[in-house]
CSV table of C-alpha atoms (C1' of nucleotides) in Angstrom, one decimal:
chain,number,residue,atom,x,y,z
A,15,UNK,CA,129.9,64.6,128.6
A,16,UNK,CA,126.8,62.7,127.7
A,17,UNK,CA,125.0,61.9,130.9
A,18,UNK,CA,122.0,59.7,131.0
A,19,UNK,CA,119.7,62.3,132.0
A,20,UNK,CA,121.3,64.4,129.1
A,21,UNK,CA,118.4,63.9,127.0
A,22,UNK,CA,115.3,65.2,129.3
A,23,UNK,CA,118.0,68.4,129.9
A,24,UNK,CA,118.1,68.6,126.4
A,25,UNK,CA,114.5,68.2,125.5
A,26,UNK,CA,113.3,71.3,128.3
A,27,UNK,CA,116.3,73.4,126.6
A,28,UNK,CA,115.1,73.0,122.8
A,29,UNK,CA,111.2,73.2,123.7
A,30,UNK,CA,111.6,76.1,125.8
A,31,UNK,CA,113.7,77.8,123.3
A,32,UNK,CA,111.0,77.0,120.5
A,33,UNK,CA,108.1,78.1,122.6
A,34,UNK,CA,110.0,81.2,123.7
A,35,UNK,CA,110.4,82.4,119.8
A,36,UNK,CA,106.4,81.6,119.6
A,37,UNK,CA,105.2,83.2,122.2
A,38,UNK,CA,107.9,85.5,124.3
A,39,UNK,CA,109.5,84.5,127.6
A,40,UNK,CA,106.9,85.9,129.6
A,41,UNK,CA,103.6,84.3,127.3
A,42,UNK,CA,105.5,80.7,127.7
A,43,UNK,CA,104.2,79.2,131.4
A,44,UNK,CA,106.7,76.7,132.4
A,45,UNK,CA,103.7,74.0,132.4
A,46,UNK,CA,103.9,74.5,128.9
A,47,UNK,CA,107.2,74.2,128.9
A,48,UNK,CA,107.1,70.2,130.9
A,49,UNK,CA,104.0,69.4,128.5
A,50,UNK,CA,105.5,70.3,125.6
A,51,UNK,CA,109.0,68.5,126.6
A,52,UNK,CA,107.2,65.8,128.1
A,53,UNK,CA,108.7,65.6,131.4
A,54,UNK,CA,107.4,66.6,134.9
A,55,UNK,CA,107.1,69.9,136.2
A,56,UNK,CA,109.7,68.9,139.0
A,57,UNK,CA,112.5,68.0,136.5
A,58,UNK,CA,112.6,70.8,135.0
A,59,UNK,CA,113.3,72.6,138.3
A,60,UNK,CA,115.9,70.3,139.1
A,61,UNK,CA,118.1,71.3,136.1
A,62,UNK,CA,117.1,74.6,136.4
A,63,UNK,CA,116.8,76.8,140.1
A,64,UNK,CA,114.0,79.0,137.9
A,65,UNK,CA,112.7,80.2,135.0
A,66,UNK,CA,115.0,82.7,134.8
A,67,UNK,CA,117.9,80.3,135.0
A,68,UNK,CA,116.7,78.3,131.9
A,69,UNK,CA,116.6,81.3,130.3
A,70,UNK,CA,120.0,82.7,130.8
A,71,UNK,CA,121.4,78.8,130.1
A,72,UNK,CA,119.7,79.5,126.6
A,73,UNK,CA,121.2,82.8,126.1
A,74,UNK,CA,125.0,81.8,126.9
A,75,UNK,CA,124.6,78.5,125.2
A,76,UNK,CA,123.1,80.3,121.9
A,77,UNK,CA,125.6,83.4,122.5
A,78,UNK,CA,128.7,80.8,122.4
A,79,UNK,CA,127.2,79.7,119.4
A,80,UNK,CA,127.3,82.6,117.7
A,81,UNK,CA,130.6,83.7,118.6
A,82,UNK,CA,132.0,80.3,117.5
A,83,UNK,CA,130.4,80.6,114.1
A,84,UNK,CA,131.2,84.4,113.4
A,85,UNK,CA,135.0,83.2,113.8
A,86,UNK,CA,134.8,81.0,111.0
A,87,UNK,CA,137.7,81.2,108.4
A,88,UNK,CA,139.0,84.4,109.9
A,89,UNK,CA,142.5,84.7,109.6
A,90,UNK,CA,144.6,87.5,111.9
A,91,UNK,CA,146.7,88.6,109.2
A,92,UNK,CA,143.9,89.2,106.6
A,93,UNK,CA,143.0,92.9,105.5
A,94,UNK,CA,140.5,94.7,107.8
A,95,UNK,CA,138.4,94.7,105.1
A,96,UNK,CA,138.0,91.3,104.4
A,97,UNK,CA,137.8,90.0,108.1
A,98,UNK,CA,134.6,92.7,108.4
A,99,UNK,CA,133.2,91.2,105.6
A,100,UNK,CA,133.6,87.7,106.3
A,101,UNK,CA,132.2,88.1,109.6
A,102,UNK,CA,129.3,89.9,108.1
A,103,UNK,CA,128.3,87.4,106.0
A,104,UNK,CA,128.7,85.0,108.6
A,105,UNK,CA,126.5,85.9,111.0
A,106,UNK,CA,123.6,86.7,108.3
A,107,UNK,CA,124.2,83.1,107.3
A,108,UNK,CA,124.1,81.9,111.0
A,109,UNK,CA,121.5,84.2,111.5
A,110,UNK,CA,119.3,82.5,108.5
A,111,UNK,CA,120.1,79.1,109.6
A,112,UNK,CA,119.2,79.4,112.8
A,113,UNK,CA,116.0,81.2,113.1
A,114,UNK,CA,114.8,80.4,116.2
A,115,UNK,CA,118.1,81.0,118.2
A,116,UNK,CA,118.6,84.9,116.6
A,117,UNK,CA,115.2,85.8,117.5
A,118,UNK,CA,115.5,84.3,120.7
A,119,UNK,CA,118.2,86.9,120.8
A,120,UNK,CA,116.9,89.9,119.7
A,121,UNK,CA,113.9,89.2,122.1
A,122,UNK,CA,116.7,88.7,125.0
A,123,UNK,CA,118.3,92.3,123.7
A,124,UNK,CA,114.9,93.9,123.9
A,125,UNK,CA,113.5,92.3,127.5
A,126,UNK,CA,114.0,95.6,130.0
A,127,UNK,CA,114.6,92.9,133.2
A,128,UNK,CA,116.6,90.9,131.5
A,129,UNK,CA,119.5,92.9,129.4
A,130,UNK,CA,120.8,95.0,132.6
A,131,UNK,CA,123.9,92.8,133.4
A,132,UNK,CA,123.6,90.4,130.2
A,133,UNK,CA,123.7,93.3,127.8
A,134,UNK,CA,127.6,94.2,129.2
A,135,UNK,CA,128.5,90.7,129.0
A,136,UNK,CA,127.4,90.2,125.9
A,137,UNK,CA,128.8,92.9,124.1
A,138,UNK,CA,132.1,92.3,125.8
A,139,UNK,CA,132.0,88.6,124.3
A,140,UNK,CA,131.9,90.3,120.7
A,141,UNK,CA,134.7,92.5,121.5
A,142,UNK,CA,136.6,91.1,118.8
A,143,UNK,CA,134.9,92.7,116.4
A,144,UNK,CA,134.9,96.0,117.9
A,145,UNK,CA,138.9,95.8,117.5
A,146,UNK,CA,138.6,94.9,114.0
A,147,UNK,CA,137.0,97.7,113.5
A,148,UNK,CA,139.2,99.6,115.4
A,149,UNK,CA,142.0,98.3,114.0
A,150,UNK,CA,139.9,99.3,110.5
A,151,UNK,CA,140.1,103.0,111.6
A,152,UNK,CA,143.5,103.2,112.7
A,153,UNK,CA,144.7,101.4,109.1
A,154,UNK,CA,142.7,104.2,107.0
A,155,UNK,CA,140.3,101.2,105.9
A,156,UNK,CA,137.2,102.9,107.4
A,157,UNK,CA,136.3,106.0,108.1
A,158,UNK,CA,137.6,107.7,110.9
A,159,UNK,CA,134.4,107.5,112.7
A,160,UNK,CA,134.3,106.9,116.2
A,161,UNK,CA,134.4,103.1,116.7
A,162,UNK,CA,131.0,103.2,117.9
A,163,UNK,CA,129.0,104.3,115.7
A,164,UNK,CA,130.9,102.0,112.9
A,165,UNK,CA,130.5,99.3,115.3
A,166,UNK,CA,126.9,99.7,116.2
A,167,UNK,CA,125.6,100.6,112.7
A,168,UNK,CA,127.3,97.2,111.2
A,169,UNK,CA,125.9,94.5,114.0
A,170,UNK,CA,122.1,96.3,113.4
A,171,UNK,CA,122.3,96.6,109.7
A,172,UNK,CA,123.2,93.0,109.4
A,173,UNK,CA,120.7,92.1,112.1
A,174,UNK,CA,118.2,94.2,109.5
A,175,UNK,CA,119.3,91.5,106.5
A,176,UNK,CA,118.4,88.9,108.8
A,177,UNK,CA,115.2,89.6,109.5
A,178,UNK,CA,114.7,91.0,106.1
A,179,UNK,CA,115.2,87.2,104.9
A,180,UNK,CA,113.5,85.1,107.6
A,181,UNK,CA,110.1,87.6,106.9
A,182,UNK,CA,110.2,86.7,103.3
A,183,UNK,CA,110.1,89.6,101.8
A,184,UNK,CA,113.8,89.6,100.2
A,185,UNK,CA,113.2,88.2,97.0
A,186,UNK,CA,114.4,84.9,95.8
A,187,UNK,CA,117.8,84.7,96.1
A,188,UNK,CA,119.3,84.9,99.3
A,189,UNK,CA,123.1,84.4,98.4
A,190,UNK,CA,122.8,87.4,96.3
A,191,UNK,CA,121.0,89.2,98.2
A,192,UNK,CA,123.6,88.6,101.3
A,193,UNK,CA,126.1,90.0,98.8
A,194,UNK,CA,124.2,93.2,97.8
A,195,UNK,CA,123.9,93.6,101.8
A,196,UNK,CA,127.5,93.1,102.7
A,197,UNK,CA,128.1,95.8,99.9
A,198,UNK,CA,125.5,98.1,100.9
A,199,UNK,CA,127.3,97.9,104.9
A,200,UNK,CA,130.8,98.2,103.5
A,201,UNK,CA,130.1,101.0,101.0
A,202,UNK,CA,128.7,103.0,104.7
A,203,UNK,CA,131.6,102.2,106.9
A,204,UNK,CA,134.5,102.3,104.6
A,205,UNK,CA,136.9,105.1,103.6
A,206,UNK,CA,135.8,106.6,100.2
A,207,UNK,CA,139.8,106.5,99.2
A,208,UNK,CA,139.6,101.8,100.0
A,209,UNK,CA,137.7,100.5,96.6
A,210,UNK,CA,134.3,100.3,97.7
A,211,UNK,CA,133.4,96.8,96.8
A,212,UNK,CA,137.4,95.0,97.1
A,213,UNK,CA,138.3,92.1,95.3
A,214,UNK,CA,136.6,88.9,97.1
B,14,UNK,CA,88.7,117.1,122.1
B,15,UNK,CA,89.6,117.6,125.8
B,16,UNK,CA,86.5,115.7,127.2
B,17,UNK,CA,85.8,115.5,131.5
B,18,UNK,CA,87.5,112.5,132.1
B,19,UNK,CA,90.4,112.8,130.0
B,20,UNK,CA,92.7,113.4,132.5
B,21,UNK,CA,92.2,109.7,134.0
B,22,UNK,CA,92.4,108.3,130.7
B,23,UNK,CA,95.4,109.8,130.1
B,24,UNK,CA,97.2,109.1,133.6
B,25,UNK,CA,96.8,105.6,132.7
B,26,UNK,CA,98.4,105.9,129.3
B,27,UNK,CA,101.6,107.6,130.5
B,28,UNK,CA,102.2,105.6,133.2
B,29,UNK,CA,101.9,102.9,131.2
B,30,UNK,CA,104.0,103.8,128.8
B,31,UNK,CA,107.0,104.4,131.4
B,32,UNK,CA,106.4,101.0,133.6
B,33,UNK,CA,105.9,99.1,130.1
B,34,UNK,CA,109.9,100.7,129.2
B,35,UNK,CA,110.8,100.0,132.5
B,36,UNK,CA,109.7,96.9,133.2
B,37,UNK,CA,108.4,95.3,130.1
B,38,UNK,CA,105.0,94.5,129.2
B,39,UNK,CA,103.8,91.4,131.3
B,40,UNK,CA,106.3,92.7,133.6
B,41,UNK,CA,103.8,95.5,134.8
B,42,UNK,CA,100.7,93.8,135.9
B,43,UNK,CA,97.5,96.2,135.5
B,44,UNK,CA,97.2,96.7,139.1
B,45,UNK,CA,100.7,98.5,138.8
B,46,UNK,CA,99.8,100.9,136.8
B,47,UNK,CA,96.5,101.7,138.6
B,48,UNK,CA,98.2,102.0,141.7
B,49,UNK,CA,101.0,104.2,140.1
B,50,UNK,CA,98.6,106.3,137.9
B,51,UNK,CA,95.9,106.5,141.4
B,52,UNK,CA,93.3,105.2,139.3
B,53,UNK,CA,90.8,102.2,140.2
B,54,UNK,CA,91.3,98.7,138.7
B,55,UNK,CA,87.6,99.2,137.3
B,56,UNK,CA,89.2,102.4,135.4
B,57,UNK,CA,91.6,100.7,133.2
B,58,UNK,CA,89.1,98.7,132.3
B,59,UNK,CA,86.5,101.2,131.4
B,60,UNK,CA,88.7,103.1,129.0
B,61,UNK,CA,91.0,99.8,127.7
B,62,UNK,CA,88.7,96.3,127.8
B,63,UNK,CA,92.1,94.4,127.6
B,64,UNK,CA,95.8,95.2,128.7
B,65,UNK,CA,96.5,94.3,125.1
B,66,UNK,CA,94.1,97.7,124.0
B,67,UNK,CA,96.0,99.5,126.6
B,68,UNK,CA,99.3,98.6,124.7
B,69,UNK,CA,97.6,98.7,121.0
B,70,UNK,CA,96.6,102.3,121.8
B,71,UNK,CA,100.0,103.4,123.4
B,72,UNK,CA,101.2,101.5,120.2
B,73,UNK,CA,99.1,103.8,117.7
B,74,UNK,CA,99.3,107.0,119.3
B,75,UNK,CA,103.1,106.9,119.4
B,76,UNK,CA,103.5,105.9,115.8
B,77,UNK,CA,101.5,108.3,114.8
B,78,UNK,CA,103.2,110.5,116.7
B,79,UNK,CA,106.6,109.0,115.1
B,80,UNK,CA,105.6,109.4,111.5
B,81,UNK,CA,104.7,113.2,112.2
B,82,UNK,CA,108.1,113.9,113.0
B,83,UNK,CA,109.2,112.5,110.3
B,84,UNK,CA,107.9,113.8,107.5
B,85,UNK,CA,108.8,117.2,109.3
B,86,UNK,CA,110.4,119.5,106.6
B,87,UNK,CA,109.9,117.6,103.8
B,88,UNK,CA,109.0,118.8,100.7
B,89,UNK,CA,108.1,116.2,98.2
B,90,UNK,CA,109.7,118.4,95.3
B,91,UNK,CA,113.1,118.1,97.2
B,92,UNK,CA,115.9,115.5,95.6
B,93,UNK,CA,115.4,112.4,96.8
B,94,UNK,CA,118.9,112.2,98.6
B,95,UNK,CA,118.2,115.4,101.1
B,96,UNK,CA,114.5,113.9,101.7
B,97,UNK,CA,116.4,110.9,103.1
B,98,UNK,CA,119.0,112.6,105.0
B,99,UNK,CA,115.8,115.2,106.4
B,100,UNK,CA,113.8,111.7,107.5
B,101,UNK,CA,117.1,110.5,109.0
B,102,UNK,CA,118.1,113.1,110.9
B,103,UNK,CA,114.4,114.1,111.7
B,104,UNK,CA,114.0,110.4,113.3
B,105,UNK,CA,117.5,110.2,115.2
B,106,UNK,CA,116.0,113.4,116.7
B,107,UNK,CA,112.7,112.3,117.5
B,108,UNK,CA,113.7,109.2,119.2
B,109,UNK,CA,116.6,110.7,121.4
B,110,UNK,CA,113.9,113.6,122.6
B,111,UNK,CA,111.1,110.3,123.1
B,112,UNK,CA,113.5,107.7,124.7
B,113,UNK,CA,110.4,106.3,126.6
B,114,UNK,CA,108.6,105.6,123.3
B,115,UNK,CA,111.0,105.2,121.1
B,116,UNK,CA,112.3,102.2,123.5
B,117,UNK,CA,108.5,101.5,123.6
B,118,UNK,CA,108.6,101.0,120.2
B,119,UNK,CA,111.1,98.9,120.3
B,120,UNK,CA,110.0,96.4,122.6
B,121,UNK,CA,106.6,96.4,120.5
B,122,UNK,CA,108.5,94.6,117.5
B,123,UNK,CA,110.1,92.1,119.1
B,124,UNK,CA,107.2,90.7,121.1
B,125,UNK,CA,106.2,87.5,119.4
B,126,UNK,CA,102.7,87.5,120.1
B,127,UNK,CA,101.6,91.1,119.2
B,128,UNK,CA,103.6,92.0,116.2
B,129,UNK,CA,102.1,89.8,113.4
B,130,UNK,CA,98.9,92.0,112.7
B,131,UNK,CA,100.5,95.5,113.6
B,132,UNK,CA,104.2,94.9,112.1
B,133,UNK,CA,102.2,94.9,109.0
B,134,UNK,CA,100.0,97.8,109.8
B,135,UNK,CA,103.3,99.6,110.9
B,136,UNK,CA,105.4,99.1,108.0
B,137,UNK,CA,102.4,100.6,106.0
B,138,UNK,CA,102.0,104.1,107.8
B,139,UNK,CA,105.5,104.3,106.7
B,140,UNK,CA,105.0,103.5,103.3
B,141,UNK,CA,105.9,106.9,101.9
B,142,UNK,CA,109.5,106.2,103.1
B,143,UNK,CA,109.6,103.1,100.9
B,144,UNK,CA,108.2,105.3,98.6
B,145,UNK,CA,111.2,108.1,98.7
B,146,UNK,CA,113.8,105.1,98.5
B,147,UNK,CA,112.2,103.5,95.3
B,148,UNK,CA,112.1,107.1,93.5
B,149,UNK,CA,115.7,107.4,94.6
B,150,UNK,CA,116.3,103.8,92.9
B,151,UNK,CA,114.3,104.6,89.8
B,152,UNK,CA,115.9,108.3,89.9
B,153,UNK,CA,119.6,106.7,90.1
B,154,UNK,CA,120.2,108.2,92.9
B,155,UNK,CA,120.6,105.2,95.0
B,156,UNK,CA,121.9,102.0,94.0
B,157,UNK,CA,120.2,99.3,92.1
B,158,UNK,CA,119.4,97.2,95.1
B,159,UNK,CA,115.8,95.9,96.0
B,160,UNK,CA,113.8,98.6,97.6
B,161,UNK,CA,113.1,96.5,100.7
B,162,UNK,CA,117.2,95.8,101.4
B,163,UNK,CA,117.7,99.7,101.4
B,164,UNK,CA,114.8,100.4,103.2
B,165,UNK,CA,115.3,97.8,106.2
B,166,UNK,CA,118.9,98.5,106.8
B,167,UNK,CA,118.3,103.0,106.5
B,168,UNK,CA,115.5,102.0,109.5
B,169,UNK,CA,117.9,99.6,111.4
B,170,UNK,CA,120.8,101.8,110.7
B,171,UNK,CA,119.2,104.9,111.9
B,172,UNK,CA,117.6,102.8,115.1
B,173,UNK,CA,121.2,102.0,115.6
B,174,UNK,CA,122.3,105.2,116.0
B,175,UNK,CA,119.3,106.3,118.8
B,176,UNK,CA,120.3,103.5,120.8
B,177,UNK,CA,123.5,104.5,120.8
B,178,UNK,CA,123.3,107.6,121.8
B,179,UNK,CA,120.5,106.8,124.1
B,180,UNK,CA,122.5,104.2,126.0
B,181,UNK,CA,125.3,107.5,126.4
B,182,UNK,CA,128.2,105.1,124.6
B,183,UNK,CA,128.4,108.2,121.9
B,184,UNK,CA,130.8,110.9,123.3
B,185,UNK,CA,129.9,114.2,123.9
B,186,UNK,CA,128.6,115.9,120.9
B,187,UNK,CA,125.6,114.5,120.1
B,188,UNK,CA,124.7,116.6,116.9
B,189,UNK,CA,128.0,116.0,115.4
B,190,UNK,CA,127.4,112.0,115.9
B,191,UNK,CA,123.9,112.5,114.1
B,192,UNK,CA,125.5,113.5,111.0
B,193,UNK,CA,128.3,111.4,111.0
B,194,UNK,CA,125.8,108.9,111.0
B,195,UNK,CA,123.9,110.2,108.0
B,196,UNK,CA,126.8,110.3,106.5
B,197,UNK,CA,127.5,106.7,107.1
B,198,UNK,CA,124.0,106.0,106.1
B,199,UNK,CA,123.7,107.4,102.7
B,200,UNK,CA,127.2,106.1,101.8
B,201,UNK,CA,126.1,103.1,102.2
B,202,UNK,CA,122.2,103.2,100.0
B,203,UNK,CA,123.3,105.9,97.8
B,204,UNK,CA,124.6,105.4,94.2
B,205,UNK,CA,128.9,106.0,93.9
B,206,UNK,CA,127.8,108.8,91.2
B,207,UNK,CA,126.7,110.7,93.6
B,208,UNK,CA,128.1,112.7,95.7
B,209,UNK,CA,129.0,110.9,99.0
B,210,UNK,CA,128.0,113.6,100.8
B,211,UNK,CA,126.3,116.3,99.0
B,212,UNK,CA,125.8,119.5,100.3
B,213,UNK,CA,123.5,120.5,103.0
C,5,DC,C1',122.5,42.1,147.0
C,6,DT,C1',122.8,46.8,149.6
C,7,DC,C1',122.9,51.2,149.9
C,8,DA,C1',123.5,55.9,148.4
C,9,DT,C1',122.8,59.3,145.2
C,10,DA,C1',120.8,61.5,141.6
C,11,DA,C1',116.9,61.5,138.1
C,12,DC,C1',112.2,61.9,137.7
C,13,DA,C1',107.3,62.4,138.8
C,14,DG,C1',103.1,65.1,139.6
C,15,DA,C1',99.8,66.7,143.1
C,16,DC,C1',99.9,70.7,145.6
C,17,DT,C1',100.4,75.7,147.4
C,18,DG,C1',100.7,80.6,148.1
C,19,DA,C1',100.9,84.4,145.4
C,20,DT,C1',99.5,87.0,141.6
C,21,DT,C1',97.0,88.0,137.5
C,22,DA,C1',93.5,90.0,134.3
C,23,DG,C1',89.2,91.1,134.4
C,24,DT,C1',84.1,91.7,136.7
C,25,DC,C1',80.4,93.8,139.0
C,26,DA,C1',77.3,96.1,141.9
C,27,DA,C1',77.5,100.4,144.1
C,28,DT,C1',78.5,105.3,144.3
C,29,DC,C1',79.6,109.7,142.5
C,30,DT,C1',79.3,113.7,139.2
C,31,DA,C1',77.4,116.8,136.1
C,32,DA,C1',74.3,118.2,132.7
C,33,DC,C1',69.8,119.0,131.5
C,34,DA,C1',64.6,119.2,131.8
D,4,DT,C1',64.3,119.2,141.7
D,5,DG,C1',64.4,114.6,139.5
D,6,DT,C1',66.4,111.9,136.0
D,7,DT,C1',69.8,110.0,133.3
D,8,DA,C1',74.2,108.7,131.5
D,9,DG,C1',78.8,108.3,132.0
D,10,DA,C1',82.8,108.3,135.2
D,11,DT,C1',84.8,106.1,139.1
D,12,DT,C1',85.4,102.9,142.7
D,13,DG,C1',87.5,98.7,145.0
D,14,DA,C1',86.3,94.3,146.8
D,15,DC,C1',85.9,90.2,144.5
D,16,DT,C1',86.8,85.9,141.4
D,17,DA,C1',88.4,82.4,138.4
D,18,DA,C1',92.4,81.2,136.4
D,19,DT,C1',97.1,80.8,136.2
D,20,DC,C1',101.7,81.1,137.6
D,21,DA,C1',106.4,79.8,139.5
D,22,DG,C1',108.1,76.9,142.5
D,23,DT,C1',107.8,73.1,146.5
D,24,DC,C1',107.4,68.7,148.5
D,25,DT,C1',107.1,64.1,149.1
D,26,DG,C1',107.7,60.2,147.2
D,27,DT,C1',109.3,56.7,143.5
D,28,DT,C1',112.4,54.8,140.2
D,29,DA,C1',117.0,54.2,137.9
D,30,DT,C1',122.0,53.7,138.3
D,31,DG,C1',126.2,52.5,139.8
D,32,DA,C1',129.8,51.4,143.4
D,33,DG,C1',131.2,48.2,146.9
DNA sequence: CTCATAACAGACTGATTAGTCAATCTAACA
DNA sequence: TGTTAGATTGACTAATCAGTCTGTTATGAG
């Protein structure tokens, strides 16, 4: 899988990505790009047709990425309840350890041009959780919502942690705070009759 | 306050302000927006000396704007839990009646370059919402989490809910989905004492 | 070694951009 | 009426952009 020209592919993908973060899509020339990654302009137009093309390779790259780590020790046949909260505190802990690649994100989300067709595909991707919740409903775990409000309200109040962390301004310890968070979510979407902070 | 040339002036800021939403900012060159708004180039530039003023005073009106509506109704000898829900409901409102700025607003924080001086500035016009959530914590009203944790995810949550609504995923009856939200909302900050819900 | 194919380079181009500037218009006032 | 100050204009410019083109090098198969 490791080509010989891997490695200049690989250097235009990571710069980009880092100057995106910096500086938005539309602030980073792709000059800057080539100096930066130390190539010429023309190879970075022979791995990618444009500009726009190296930006949608980030976003599914980073997007599978995300998916893959949200998964992470979540079993089927768990409770609702503790599948919700294991993915929660898996993406604020992907989130945290990968700076660069969740804001790239949330600057994708935002970008008018950009999210018409990439915002359906990418919440389709994360339909997973959207069951889980729905399956959360229909179990009398949560509240009897509709799914989309639950759904919507837990991706942007984790989002919220995220950033909350990366600016700083969440105190010194993160692992507790990540707890306090996953509480704060659960306590919202949960029904009142489900303990409100279940056994880990 | 109505001067001669306000008109002009103020062509330029509302077409702006919808080709900025549409199209994103360095998506809408200044020529656009003269051309759209029938203005001369020399115009813009007599009123704004950069496209960044342009967008720093679309920035400031509409949060100004924003924190007007929310601190509709509120009476500061109110308990602390129906001052929330008020500024909860009050801003769900406000930015499903102002999709354009509200989406304006949205695009404003994620865009790397401008938000490090004015994130700051912006989190401190709404200060007095940080304020309501600490009295709530010191009150026991909400629970004993840091300030900023409650604060960020009530503003994410509540975003969460406009664009939601905005993007028409909601069902029909929109007033109904605001206060299931709230509902959600205050679950989630408020102390288990309380009331889940109190009354209205 | 020969040849083909893909990686890589970087000067170049046409289009577009934010911003300038000298000229003209408008209105108020003396 | 003459003067002045601000509003308005749009052709213009210098810079910058995404993307092209022509060529050179590296690789690997036969």
């Amino acid at each position: 899988m490791d080509g010989p020209h891997t490695d200049k592919r690989q250097a235009i993908l990571e710069t980009a990505l880092g100057l995106f973060c910096e500086r938005g899509f539309h602030g980073t020339p792709t000059s800057m790009i080539t100096r930066e990654a130390e190539v010429a302009t023309g190879t970075l137009f022979h791995y990618f047709s444009t500009k726009e093309a190296l930006i949608e390779t980030i976003y599914l790259t980073i997007k599978g990425e995300m998916r893959e780590a949200l998964c992470a020790h979540i079993e089927p046949q768990d409770p609702v309840g503790e599948q919700i909260r294991r993915i929660c505190a898996n993406y604020i802990r992907w989130g945290v350890e990968n700076a660069r690649k969740f804001q790239f994100m949330e600057q994708f989300h935002n970008a008018p041009q950009i999210s018409a067709h990439a915002h359906e595909e990418g919440m389709a991707q994360f339909s997973f959780v959207h069951d889980i919740v729905q399956r959360g409903i229909d179990e009398g775990a949560l509240k009897p919502h509709p799914t989309g409000l639950q759904f919507s309200m837990f991706g942007a109040s984790t989002g919220a942690v995220v950033r909350l962390i990366l600016s700083g301004n969440g105190g010194e310890g993160i692992d507790a705070l990540i707890d306090q968070a996953i509480d704060l979510i659960w306590d919202g979407i949960a029904a009142p009759a489900a303990s409100p902070t279940p056994p880990r």
